[in-house]
Coordinates of C-alpha atoms in Angstrom, one line a residue:
X1 CA -14.0 -22.3 -84.3
X2 CA -10.7 -20.5 -83.7
X3 CA -9.5 -20.3 -80.0
X4 CA -8.0 -17.1 -78.7
X5 CA -4.7 -16.8 -76.9
X6 CA -6.1 -18.1 -73.7
X7 CA -7.6 -21.2 -75.3
X8 CA -11.1 -19.9 -75.2
X9 CA -13.4 -20.0 -78.2
X10 CA -13.8 -16.6 -79.9
X11 CA -17.1 -14.8 -79.5
X12 CA -19.3 -14.7 -82.6
X13 CA -21.3 -11.7 -83.7
X14 CA -24.0 -14.1 -85.1
X15 CA -24.9 -15.0 -81.5
X16 CA -25.4 -11.5 -80.3
X17 CA -21.8 -11.3 -79.1
X18 CA -22.3 -14.0 -76.5
X19 CA -19.3 -16.4 -76.2
X20 CA -19.4 -20.1 -76.8
X21 CA -22.4 -20.7 -79.0
X22 CA -23.7 -24.2 -79.2
X23 CA -21.4 -26.5 -81.2
X24 CA -18.4 -28.8 -80.9
X25 CA -15.6 -28.1 -78.4
X26 CA -12.5 -30.0 -77.1
X27 CA -13.7 -29.5 -73.5
X28 CA -17.0 -28.1 -72.0
X29 CA -17.1 -26.8 -68.4
X30 CA -20.5 -26.5 -66.8
X31 CA -20.9 -24.0 -63.9
X32 CA -19.7 -20.6 -62.9
X33 CA -19.1 -21.0 -59.2
X34 CA -15.6 -21.1 -57.7
X35 CA -14.9 -24.5 -59.2
X36 CA -16.1 -23.7 -62.7
X37 CA -14.2 -20.4 -62.7
X38 CA -11.0 -21.9 -61.3
X39 CA -10.9 -24.9 -63.7
X40 CA -11.8 -22.6 -66.7
X41 CA -9.1 -20.2 -65.8
X42 CA -6.6 -23.0 -65.4
X43 CA -7.5 -24.6 -68.7
X44 CA -7.1 -21.3 -70.4
X45 CA -3.7 -20.6 -69.0
X46 CA -2.6 -24.0 -70.3
X47 CA -3.9 -23.0 -73.8
X48 CA -6.6 -25.7 -73.8
X49 CA -9.6 -24.6 -75.9
X50 CA -12.9 -25.0 -74.1
X51 CA -16.4 -23.6 -73.6
X52 CA -17.8 -22.7 -70.2
X53 CA -21.5 -22.4 -69.8
X54 CA -23.7 -21.6 -66.8
X55 CA -27.4 -21.2 -66.0
X56 CA -26.6 -18.2 -63.7
X57 CA -26.5 -14.7 -64.9
X58 CA -23.2 -13.9 -63.3
X59 CA -20.3 -15.7 -61.5
X60 CA -20.5 -16.9 -57.9
X61 CA -22.5 -20.1 -57.8
X62 CA -24.1 -20.7 -54.4
X63 CA -22.4 -17.6 -53.1
X64 CA -24.9 -15.5 -55.1
X65 CA -27.6 -16.8 -52.6
X66 CA -26.1 -18.3 -49.5
X67 CA -25.3 -18.5 -46.6
X68 CA -28.6 -17.0 -45.5
X69 CA -27.1 -14.9 -42.7
X70 CA -24.5 -13.6 -45.1
X71 CA -21.3 -14.6 -43.2
X72 CA -19.0 -17.3 -44.5
X73 CA -17.5 -20.2 -42.6
X74 CA -14.1 -19.9 -44.3
X75 CA -11.8 -17.1 -43.3
X76 CA -9.4 -14.7 -44.9
X77 CA -6.8 -12.7 -42.9
X78 CA -5.9 -9.5 -44.6
X79 CA -2.8 -9.2 -42.4
X80 CA -0.9 -12.5 -42.0
X81 CA 2.6 -13.7 -41.4
X82 CA 3.2 -14.1 -45.1
X83 CA 3.1 -11.4 -47.8
X84 CA -0.3 -11.0 -49.5
X85 CA -0.3 -12.5 -52.9
X86 CA 2.5 -15.0 -52.2
X87 CA 1.8 -18.7 -52.3
X88 CA 2.3 -19.1 -48.5
X89 CA -0.3 -16.4 -47.9
X90 CA -2.9 -18.8 -49.3
X91 CA -2.8 -20.6 -46.0
X92 CA -4.4 -17.6 -44.4
X93 CA -6.8 -16.8 -47.3
X94 CA -9.3 -19.5 -47.8
X95 CA -11.5 -17.6 -50.3
X96 CA -9.4 -16.2 -53.2
X97 CA -9.0 -18.2 -56.3
X98 CA -5.6 -19.2 -57.7
X99 CA -3.9 -17.2 -60.4
X100 CA -0.5 -17.3 -62.2
X101 CA -0.4 -13.5 -62.5
X102 CA 0.5 -11.7 -59.2
X103 CA -2.0 -9.0 -59.7
X104 CA -4.9 -11.5 -59.8
X105 CA -4.0 -13.3 -56.5
X106 CA -5.4 -12.8 -53.1
X107 CA -8.4 -10.7 -54.3
X108 CA -10.7 -11.4 -51.4
X109 CA -9.0 -9.1 -48.8
X110 CA -9.6 -6.1 -51.0
X111 CA -13.4 -6.6 -50.8
X112 CA -13.6 -7.0 -47.0
X113 CA -14.8 -4.1 -44.7
X114 CA -12.7 -5.1 -41.7
X115 CA -15.6 -6.1 -39.4
X116 CA -14.7 -9.8 -39.5
X117 CA -12.1 -12.1 -41.0
X118 CA -15.0 -14.3 -42.2
X119 CA -16.1 -12.5 -45.4
X120 CA -19.7 -11.7 -46.0
X121 CA -21.6 -13.4 -48.8
X122 CA -21.7 -10.2 -50.9
X123 CA -17.9 -9.8 -50.4
X124 CA -17.3 -13.3 -51.6
X125 CA -19.5 -12.8 -54.6
X126 CA -17.6 -9.7 -55.5
X127 CA -14.3 -11.5 -55.1
X128 CA -15.4 -14.2 -57.6
X129 CA -16.8 -11.8 -60.1
X130 CA -13.7 -9.6 -60.0
X131 CA -11.5 -12.7 -60.5
X132 CA -13.5 -13.7 -63.6
X133 CA -13.5 -10.2 -65.0
X134 CA -9.9 -9.3 -64.4
X135 CA -8.5 -12.7 -65.6
X136 CA -10.7 -12.7 -68.7
X137 CA -12.3 -16.0 -67.7
X138 CA -15.2 -16.1 -70.2
X139 CA -18.5 -17.8 -69.4
X140 CA -21.7 -18.0 -71.5
X141 CA -24.2 -17.1 -68.8
X142 CA -28.0 -17.8 -69.0
X143 CA -27.4 -21.2 -70.6
X144 CA -29.0 -24.0 -68.6
X145 CA -27.8 -27.5 -69.0
X146 CA -30.9 -29.8 -69.4
X147 CA -30.0 -33.2 -70.8
X148 CA -27.0 -35.4 -71.5
X149 CA -26.4 -38.2 -74.0
X150 CA -23.5 -40.2 -75.3
X151 CA -22.6 -40.5 -79.0
X152 CA -20.1 -43.2 -80.2
X153 CA -18.4 -42.3 -83.4
X154 CA -15.3 -43.1 -85.5
X155 CA -13.3 -40.6 -83.4
X156 CA -14.4 -42.0 -80.1
X157 CA -17.0 -41.1 -77.5
X158 CA -18.6 -37.6 -77.4
X159 CA -21.0 -36.3 -74.9
X160 CA -23.9 -34.1 -76.1
X161 CA -25.2 -31.6 -73.6
X162 CA -28.7 -30.4 -74.4
X163 CA -29.0 -26.8 -73.1
X164 CA -31.6 -24.0 -73.2
X165 CA -29.5 -22.6 -76.1
X166 CA -28.8 -25.7 -78.1
X167 CA -26.5 -28.7 -78.1
X168 CA -22.8 -28.8 -77.0
X169 CA -20.6 -31.7 -78.1
X170 CA -17.3 -32.7 -76.5
X171 CA -15.3 -35.8 -75.6
X172 CA -14.4 -34.1 -72.2
X173 CA -16.9 -32.5 -69.9
X174 CA -16.1 -31.0 -66.5
X175 CA -19.2 -30.6 -64.3
X176 CA -18.7 -27.9 -61.6
X177 CA -22.3 -27.7 -60.5
X178 CA -21.8 -27.9 -56.8
X179 CA -23.9 -29.6 -54.2
X180 CA -26.6 -27.1 -54.6
X181 CA -30.1 -28.7 -54.9
X182 CA -32.1 -28.5 -51.7
X183 CA -32.9 -31.9 -50.2
X184 CA -35.3 -32.9 -47.4
X185 CA -36.1 -36.4 -46.2
X186 CA -39.4 -38.1 -47.0
X187 CA -40.6 -37.8 -43.4
X188 CA -44.4 -37.6 -43.1
X189 CA -45.5 -34.0 -42.9
X190 CA -42.1 -32.6 -44.1
X191 CA -44.1 -30.6 -46.7
X192 CA -45.2 -28.4 -43.8
X193 CA -41.6 -27.3 -43.2
X194 CA -39.6 -24.8 -45.2
X195 CA -36.2 -25.8 -46.5
X196 CA -33.1 -23.8 -45.5
X197 CA -33.2 -22.4 -49.0
X198 CA -36.7 -21.0 -48.4
X199 CA -35.9 -19.4 -45.0
X200 CA -37.8 -16.1 -44.6
X201 CA -36.3 -12.8 -43.4
X202 CA -35.0 -13.1 -39.8
X203 CA -37.4 -10.5 -38.4
X204 CA -40.4 -12.6 -39.5
X205 CA -39.5 -15.1 -36.8
X206 CA -39.8 -12.6 -34.0
X207 CA -41.4 -14.1 -30.9
X208 CA -42.0 -17.4 -32.6
X209 CA -41.1 -21.0 -31.7
X210 CA -38.7 -22.3 -34.3
X211 CA -37.9 -26.0 -34.8
X212 CA -34.8 -26.7 -36.9
X213 CA -34.4 -30.2 -38.4
X214 CA -30.7 -31.0 -38.8
X215 CA -27.5 -30.3 -36.8
X216 CA -25.0 -29.6 -39.6
X217 CA -23.6 -26.1 -40.4
X218 CA -26.8 -24.8 -42.0
X219 CA -28.9 -25.7 -38.9
X220 CA -26.6 -23.9 -36.5
X221 CA -26.2 -21.0 -38.8
X222 CA -29.9 -20.5 -38.7
X223 CA -30.0 -21.0 -34.9
X224 CA -27.2 -18.5 -34.4
X225 CA -28.9 -15.9 -36.7
X226 CA -32.3 -16.3 -35.1
X227 CA -31.2 -16.2 -31.5
X228 CA -32.2 -12.6 -31.1
X229 CA -35.5 -13.1 -32.8
X230 CA -37.1 -16.4 -31.9
X231 CA -38.8 -17.0 -28.6
X232 CA -37.6 -20.5 -28.5
X233 CA -35.4 -22.7 -30.8
X234 CA -35.2 -26.5 -30.9
X235 CA -32.6 -28.2 -33.0
X236 CA -32.8 -31.9 -33.5
X237 CA -31.3 -34.8 -35.5
X238 CA -30.6 -38.5 -34.7
X239 CA -26.8 -38.1 -34.2
X240 CA -24.8 -35.9 -31.8
X241 CA -23.3 -32.8 -33.2
X242 CA -19.7 -32.8 -34.4
X243 CA -17.7 -29.6 -34.3
X244 CA -15.3 -28.8 -37.1
X245 CA -12.4 -28.9 -34.6
X246 CA -13.3 -32.5 -33.9
X247 CA -13.7 -33.5 -37.6
X248 CA -10.6 -31.5 -38.8
X249 CA -12.7 -30.1 -41.6
X250 CA -15.7 -27.9 -42.4
X251 CA -17.9 -31.0 -42.4
X252 CA -18.8 -30.5 -38.8
X253 CA -20.4 -27.5 -37.2
X254 CA -17.9 -24.6 -37.4
X255 CA -16.7 -23.6 -33.9
X256 CA -18.0 -20.1 -34.3
X257 CA -21.6 -21.4 -34.1
X258 CA -21.3 -22.5 -30.5
X259 CA -23.6 -19.8 -29.1
X260 CA -26.7 -22.0 -29.4
X261 CA -24.8 -24.7 -27.4
X262 CA -24.2 -22.2 -24.6
X263 CA -27.8 -21.0 -24.6
X264 CA -28.9 -24.6 -24.4
X265 CA -26.7 -25.3 -21.4
X266 CA -27.6 -22.1 -19.7
X267 CA -31.3 -22.6 -20.4
X268 CA -31.5 -19.6 -22.7
X269 CA -34.4 -20.7 -24.9
X270 CA -32.5 -23.2 -27.0
X271 CA -32.9 -27.0 -26.9
X272 CA -30.5 -29.4 -28.8
X273 CA -31.9 -32.9 -29.1
X274 CA -30.6 -36.2 -30.3
X275 CA -33.8 -37.5 -31.8
X276 CA -35.2 -38.9 -35.1
X277 CA -38.2 -37.1 -36.6
X278 CA -41.2 -39.4 -37.0
X279 CA -43.7 -36.8 -38.3
X280 CA -44.7 -33.2 -38.6
X281 CA -48.4 -32.5 -38.0
X282 CA -50.7 -29.6 -37.7
X283 CA -51.8 -28.8 -34.2
X284 CA -55.4 -28.9 -33.0
X285 CA -55.9 -25.2 -33.7
X286 CA -54.3 -25.5 -37.2
X287 CA -52.1 -22.5 -36.5
X288 CA -49.2 -24.4 -34.9
X289 CA -47.2 -27.4 -35.9
X290 CA -46.3 -30.4 -33.8
X291 CA -43.0 -32.3 -34.4
X292 CA -43.2 -35.9 -33.2
X293 CA -39.8 -37.5 -32.4
X294 CA -38.2 -40.5 -30.9
X295 CA -35.2 -39.8 -28.7
X296 CA -32.0 -41.6 -29.8
X297 CA -30.7 -42.8 -26.4
X298 CA -34.0 -44.0 -24.9
X299 CA -36.3 -44.5 -27.8
X300 CA -38.9 -42.5 -25.8
X301 CA -41.4 -40.4 -27.8
X302 CA -41.4 -36.7 -27.6
X303 CA -43.7 -34.0 -29.1
X304 CA -42.7 -30.4 -29.5
X305 CA -45.0 -27.6 -30.6
X306 CA -43.6 -25.0 -33.1
X307 CA -44.8 -22.1 -35.1
X308 CA -42.2 -22.7 -37.8
X309 CA -40.2 -25.8 -38.9
X310 CA -37.1 -25.4 -41.0
X311 CA -35.5 -28.3 -42.7
X312 CA -31.7 -27.7 -42.6
X313 CA -31.1 -31.2 -44.0
X314 CA -28.6 -30.2 -46.7
X315 CA -28.3 -30.2 -50.4
X316 CA -27.7 -32.8 -53.2
X317 CA -25.7 -32.7 -56.4
X318 CA -27.9 -31.5 -59.3
X319 CA -26.8 -34.3 -61.7
X320 CA -29.9 -34.4 -63.8
X321 CA -29.7 -37.4 -66.1
X322 CA -26.0 -38.3 -65.5
X323 CA -26.9 -41.3 -63.4
X324 CA -29.0 -42.6 -66.4
X325 CA -25.8 -42.3 -68.4
X326 CA -24.0 -44.6 -65.9
X327 CA -22.4 -42.0 -63.6
X328 CA -22.4 -43.8 -60.2
X329 CA -23.1 -41.8 -57.0
X330 CA -23.0 -42.4 -53.3
X331 CA -24.5 -41.0 -50.1
X332 CA -27.7 -39.0 -49.7
X333 CA -26.0 -36.0 -51.3
X334 CA -25.7 -38.0 -54.6
X335 CA -22.0 -37.1 -55.0
X336 CA -20.5 -38.8 -58.0
X337 CA -18.0 -41.6 -57.3
X338 CA -14.7 -40.5 -58.7
X339 CA -11.2 -41.6 -59.4
X340 CA -8.2 -40.0 -57.6
X341 CA -8.1 -37.6 -60.6
X342 CA -11.7 -36.4 -60.2
X343 CA -13.0 -38.4 -63.2
X344 CA -16.2 -40.4 -63.0
X345 CA -15.4 -43.8 -61.7
X346 CA -17.8 -45.3 -64.2
X347 CA -18.0 -43.0 -67.2
X348 CA -14.5 -42.0 -68.5
X349 CA -14.4 -38.5 -70.0
X350 CA -16.7 -36.9 -67.4
X351 CA -14.8 -35.0 -64.7
X352 CA -15.9 -32.9 -61.7
X353 CA -14.6 -29.7 -60.2
X354 CA -15.5 -27.5 -57.2
X355 CA -17.2 -28.8 -54.1
X356 CA -18.5 -31.8 -56.0
X357 CA -14.9 -33.0 -56.3
X358 CA -15.2 -34.3 -52.7
X359 CA -16.4 -37.5 -54.4
X360 CA -12.7 -38.4 -54.8
X361 CA -12.4 -39.2 -51.1
X362 CA -8.7 -40.0 -50.9
X363 CA -7.3 -42.1 -48.1
X364 CA -9.2 -40.6 -45.2
X365 CA -6.5 -41.7 -42.8
X366 CA -7.6 -41.6 -39.2
X367 CA -11.1 -40.9 -40.6
X368 CA -10.2 -37.4 -41.6
X369 CA -11.8 -36.2 -44.8
X370 CA -10.4 -33.9 -47.5
X371 CA -11.3 -30.2 -47.7
X372 CA -12.6 -30.7 -51.2
X373 CA -16.1 -29.6 -50.2
X374 CA -14.8 -26.1 -49.6
X375 CA -13.2 -23.5 -51.8
X376 CA -9.8 -23.6 -50.0
X377 CA -9.4 -27.2 -50.9
X378 CA -11.3 -27.5 -54.2
X379 CA -9.4 -24.7 -55.8
X380 CA -6.2 -26.8 -55.8
X381 CA -8.1 -29.9 -57.1
X382 CA -9.3 -27.8 -60.0
X383 CA -5.9 -26.5 -60.9
X384 CA -4.4 -30.0 -60.8
X385 CA -7.3 -31.4 -62.8
X386 CA -6.7 -28.9 -65.6
X387 CA -3.1 -30.1 -65.9
X388 CA -4.2 -33.7 -65.9
X389 CA -6.8 -33.0 -68.7
X390 CA -4.0 -31.4 -70.7
X391 CA -1.7 -34.4 -70.1
X392 CA -4.3 -37.0 -71.0
X393 CA -6.3 -35.4 -73.8
X394 CA -4.0 -32.8 -75.3
X395 CA -0.5 -34.4 -75.1
X396 CA 0.8 -31.7 -72.8
X397 CA 3.8 -32.4 -70.5
X398 CA 1.6 -32.6 -67.5
X399 CA 2.7 -32.0 -63.9
X400 CA 6.5 -32.6 -64.0
X401 CA 9.6 -30.6 -64.8
X402 CA 13.3 -31.4 -64.5
X403 CA 15.2 -30.0 -61.6
X404 CA 18.7 -29.8 -60.4
X405 CA 19.8 -32.5 -57.9
X406 CA 20.9 -29.9 -55.5
X407 CA 17.4 -28.4 -55.3
X408 CA 15.6 -31.5 -54.1
X409 CA 16.0 -31.1 -50.4
X410 CA 15.2 -27.4 -50.4
X411 CA 12.0 -28.0 -52.5
X412 CA 10.7 -30.6 -50.2
X413 CA 11.5 -28.6 -47.1
X414 CA 9.8 -25.5 -48.5
X415 CA 6.7 -27.4 -49.5
X416 CA 6.0 -28.8 -46.0
X417 CA 7.0 -25.5 -44.4
X418 CA 5.0 -23.2 -46.7
X419 CA 3.1 -25.1 -49.4
X420 CA -0.6 -24.1 -49.2
X421 CA -1.8 -27.2 -51.1
X422 CA -0.4 -29.5 -48.5
X423 CA -1.7 -27.3 -45.6
X424 CA -5.2 -27.1 -47.0
X425 CA -5.5 -30.7 -48.3
X426 CA -3.6 -32.6 -45.6
X427 CA -3.3 -36.3 -46.3
X428 CA -4.9 -35.7 -49.7
X429 CA -2.4 -34.0 -51.9
X430 CA 1.3 -34.7 -52.1
X431 CA 4.4 -33.0 -53.6
X432 CA 6.5 -35.6 -55.5
X433 CA 10.1 -35.7 -56.6
X434 CA 11.0 -38.7 -58.8
X435 CA 14.4 -40.2 -59.6
X436 CA 14.8 -42.1 -62.8
X437 CA 18.0 -43.3 -64.6
X438 CA 16.8 -42.1 -67.9
X439 CA 14.5 -39.1 -67.1
X440 CA 16.8 -37.8 -64.3
X441 CA 15.5 -35.9 -61.3
X442 CA 12.0 -34.4 -61.8
X443 CA 9.7 -32.3 -59.7
X444 CA 6.4 -34.1 -60.4
X445 CA 4.4 -31.3 -58.8
X446 CA 1.5 -31.6 -56.5
X447 CA -0.8 -34.5 -57.3
X448 CA -3.4 -36.6 -55.4
X449 CA -1.8 -38.8 -52.8
X450 CA -4.1 -41.7 -53.7
X451 CA -2.9 -41.6 -57.3
X452 CA 0.8 -41.5 -56.2
X453 CA 0.2 -44.6 -54.1
X454 CA -1.9 -46.6 -56.5
X455 CA -0.2 -45.8 -59.8
X456 CA 3.2 -47.4 -60.7
X457 CA 6.2 -45.2 -61.3
X458 CA 9.9 -44.7 -60.9
X459 CA 11.6 -44.2 -57.5
X460 CA 10.2 -41.1 -55.8
X461 CA 9.7 -39.3 -52.5
X462 CA 6.3 -37.6 -51.8
X463 CA 5.9 -35.2 -49.0
X464 CA 2.6 -34.3 -47.4
X465 CA 1.2 -33.0 -44.2
X466 CA -1.3 -35.1 -42.1
X467 CA -3.4 -35.0 -38.9
X468 CA -4.2 -37.9 -36.6
X469 CA -7.4 -36.6 -35.1
X470 CA -5.8 -35.3 -31.9
X471 CA -5.1 -31.9 -33.3
X472 CA -1.5 -32.7 -34.1
X473 CA -0.2 -31.8 -37.6
X474 CA 3.0 -33.4 -38.9
X475 CA 4.9 -34.1 -42.1
X476 CA 4.8 -37.6 -43.7
X477 CA 7.1 -38.9 -46.4
X478 CA 5.9 -41.6 -48.8
X479 CA 8.9 -43.3 -50.4
X480 CA 8.6 -45.4 -53.5
X481 CA 11.8 -47.4 -54.0
X482 CA 12.7 -50.8 -55.6
X483 CA 9.1 -51.6 -56.3
X484 CA 7.6 -51.0 -52.8
X485 CA 6.3 -48.0 -51.0
X486 CA 7.0 -47.1 -47.4
X487 CA 5.7 -44.4 -45.1
X488 CA 7.7 -42.2 -42.7
X489 CA 5.9 -40.1 -40.1
X490 CA 7.8 -37.1 -38.7
X491 CA 7.3 -35.7 -35.2
X492 CA 4.9 -32.7 -35.0
X493 CA 6.2 -29.3 -34.0
X494 CA 4.4 -27.1 -31.4
X495 CA 4.8 -24.0 -33.6
X496 CA 4.3 -25.8 -36.9
X497 CA 7.8 -24.9 -37.9
X498 CA 8.5 -27.6 -40.4
X499 CA 11.5 -25.7 -41.9
X500 CA 13.5 -26.4 -38.8
X501 CA 16.9 -28.2 -39.2
X502 CA 15.7 -31.5 -37.7
X503 CA 13.2 -31.9 -40.5
X504 CA 15.9 -31.1 -43.1
X505 CA 18.1 -33.8 -41.6
X506 CA 15.3 -36.4 -41.8
X507 CA 14.5 -35.6 -45.4
X508 CA 18.1 -35.7 -46.3
X509 CA 18.3 -39.2 -44.8
X510 CA 15.2 -40.4 -46.7
X511 CA 16.4 -39.0 -50.0
X512 CA 19.8 -40.5 -49.5
X513 CA 18.3 -44.0 -49.1
X514 CA 16.5 -43.6 -52.5
X515 CA 19.2 -41.7 -54.4
X516 CA 22.5 -41.7 -52.5
X517 CA 24.3 -39.4 -54.8
X518 CA 21.8 -36.6 -54.3
X519 CA 21.9 -36.1 -50.5
X520 CA 25.4 -36.5 -49.1
X521 CA 25.5 -36.7 -45.3
X522 CA 25.7 -33.4 -43.6

């Protein structure tokens, strides 16, 4: 099958004009959410032939259905301190995908109606669909992945994906299937509850008592959306709620969901409880439900009557039979365990993109996670992954390029001052410049920090941004020199101006220690 100029397999009239009929491909991508589209686009721009398949009928992934109350947690500022479409503007636009071509960048603002800098779900869906259409990112829609098996042959391992259209064979598979399968605990009586994914229209909860199991984002999203409808709302889970401003990520409850807290404190018909759910039962009349709990602090029992119980207990990764193939997972979300390069830690050749790439956890310094579970972090992972696949499996040059010695300081300063990858993936991605007697000075690009620290290499300086949990953001230099790696923390700046002269002086000093000839004293 002959690839086209973008590295995609040509369409065949024999299959009704649909792209990527079943068969053999160098790479197969599964999924058409943000992760699948971003990695497919990035592979195509590198000229890597591949097939992308999806069970959905159009691009968008989870954004074709959720969030239920239609307003995203991630924001986009149409008017920002940086020009729209520039790389620095990506700091203010968490929802657009990444493109090489200027006309395909920063698409999200053009679909927003101006009522909020949090796009609506339909606006996000239109953004993703427009990106796929305008960039020519081809997907075979309506093709459901069903089974996976491994074949060992004279040319090495190939994975066979059984789908609703037939078998796809490839030595490299990228699963961008999200964390999208509803999950509820096996609590007695949980079948009497509805999962978040089954929530009814908001007005159907008018004047009813609603009990929400779970205090993550989805639970508070429902509570916020139902405040004007429900007579009473109770939100419960064993652990205290953590706001996103405390966790430095979207893992905790986004700060804009604090209205239920205020109603709780003011006695406005909302109760927020730290309690474990023992059982959900039908009441004596049969028309109401009773949620039986045990309070976390005291262990005392508590029973709460409700007309509706909603299980906002999250989602799991829809991995089908990948665990049977040997793909290790962890946590109740069944996220695959991954190397620093988003490859399965137990089955080489299987990679992950999109929100599921959070399985490559990174260093988690100060307990702060990556932002890989959200579009604004995962999009960079996907772009880097495409380059790594090109390097490992297609003999491409990979991430690096030669640069002039005089450009080193300016590159590193510009990256900590403006580089969106480092701002969005603090303590997770790093911009690296290497110094080698034979290869010379090279910009190694942006790569996973864990890979830079774990894998041997020539002398190098890696710049990243980090947070320490107090709200401070500051640059950090990781220096690999003479066989050992050291870490240099810079002071934070109250205005986050990391292009200031004092940072340039510190970077010059660090580079001078590694390569004295490159950074003469100022």
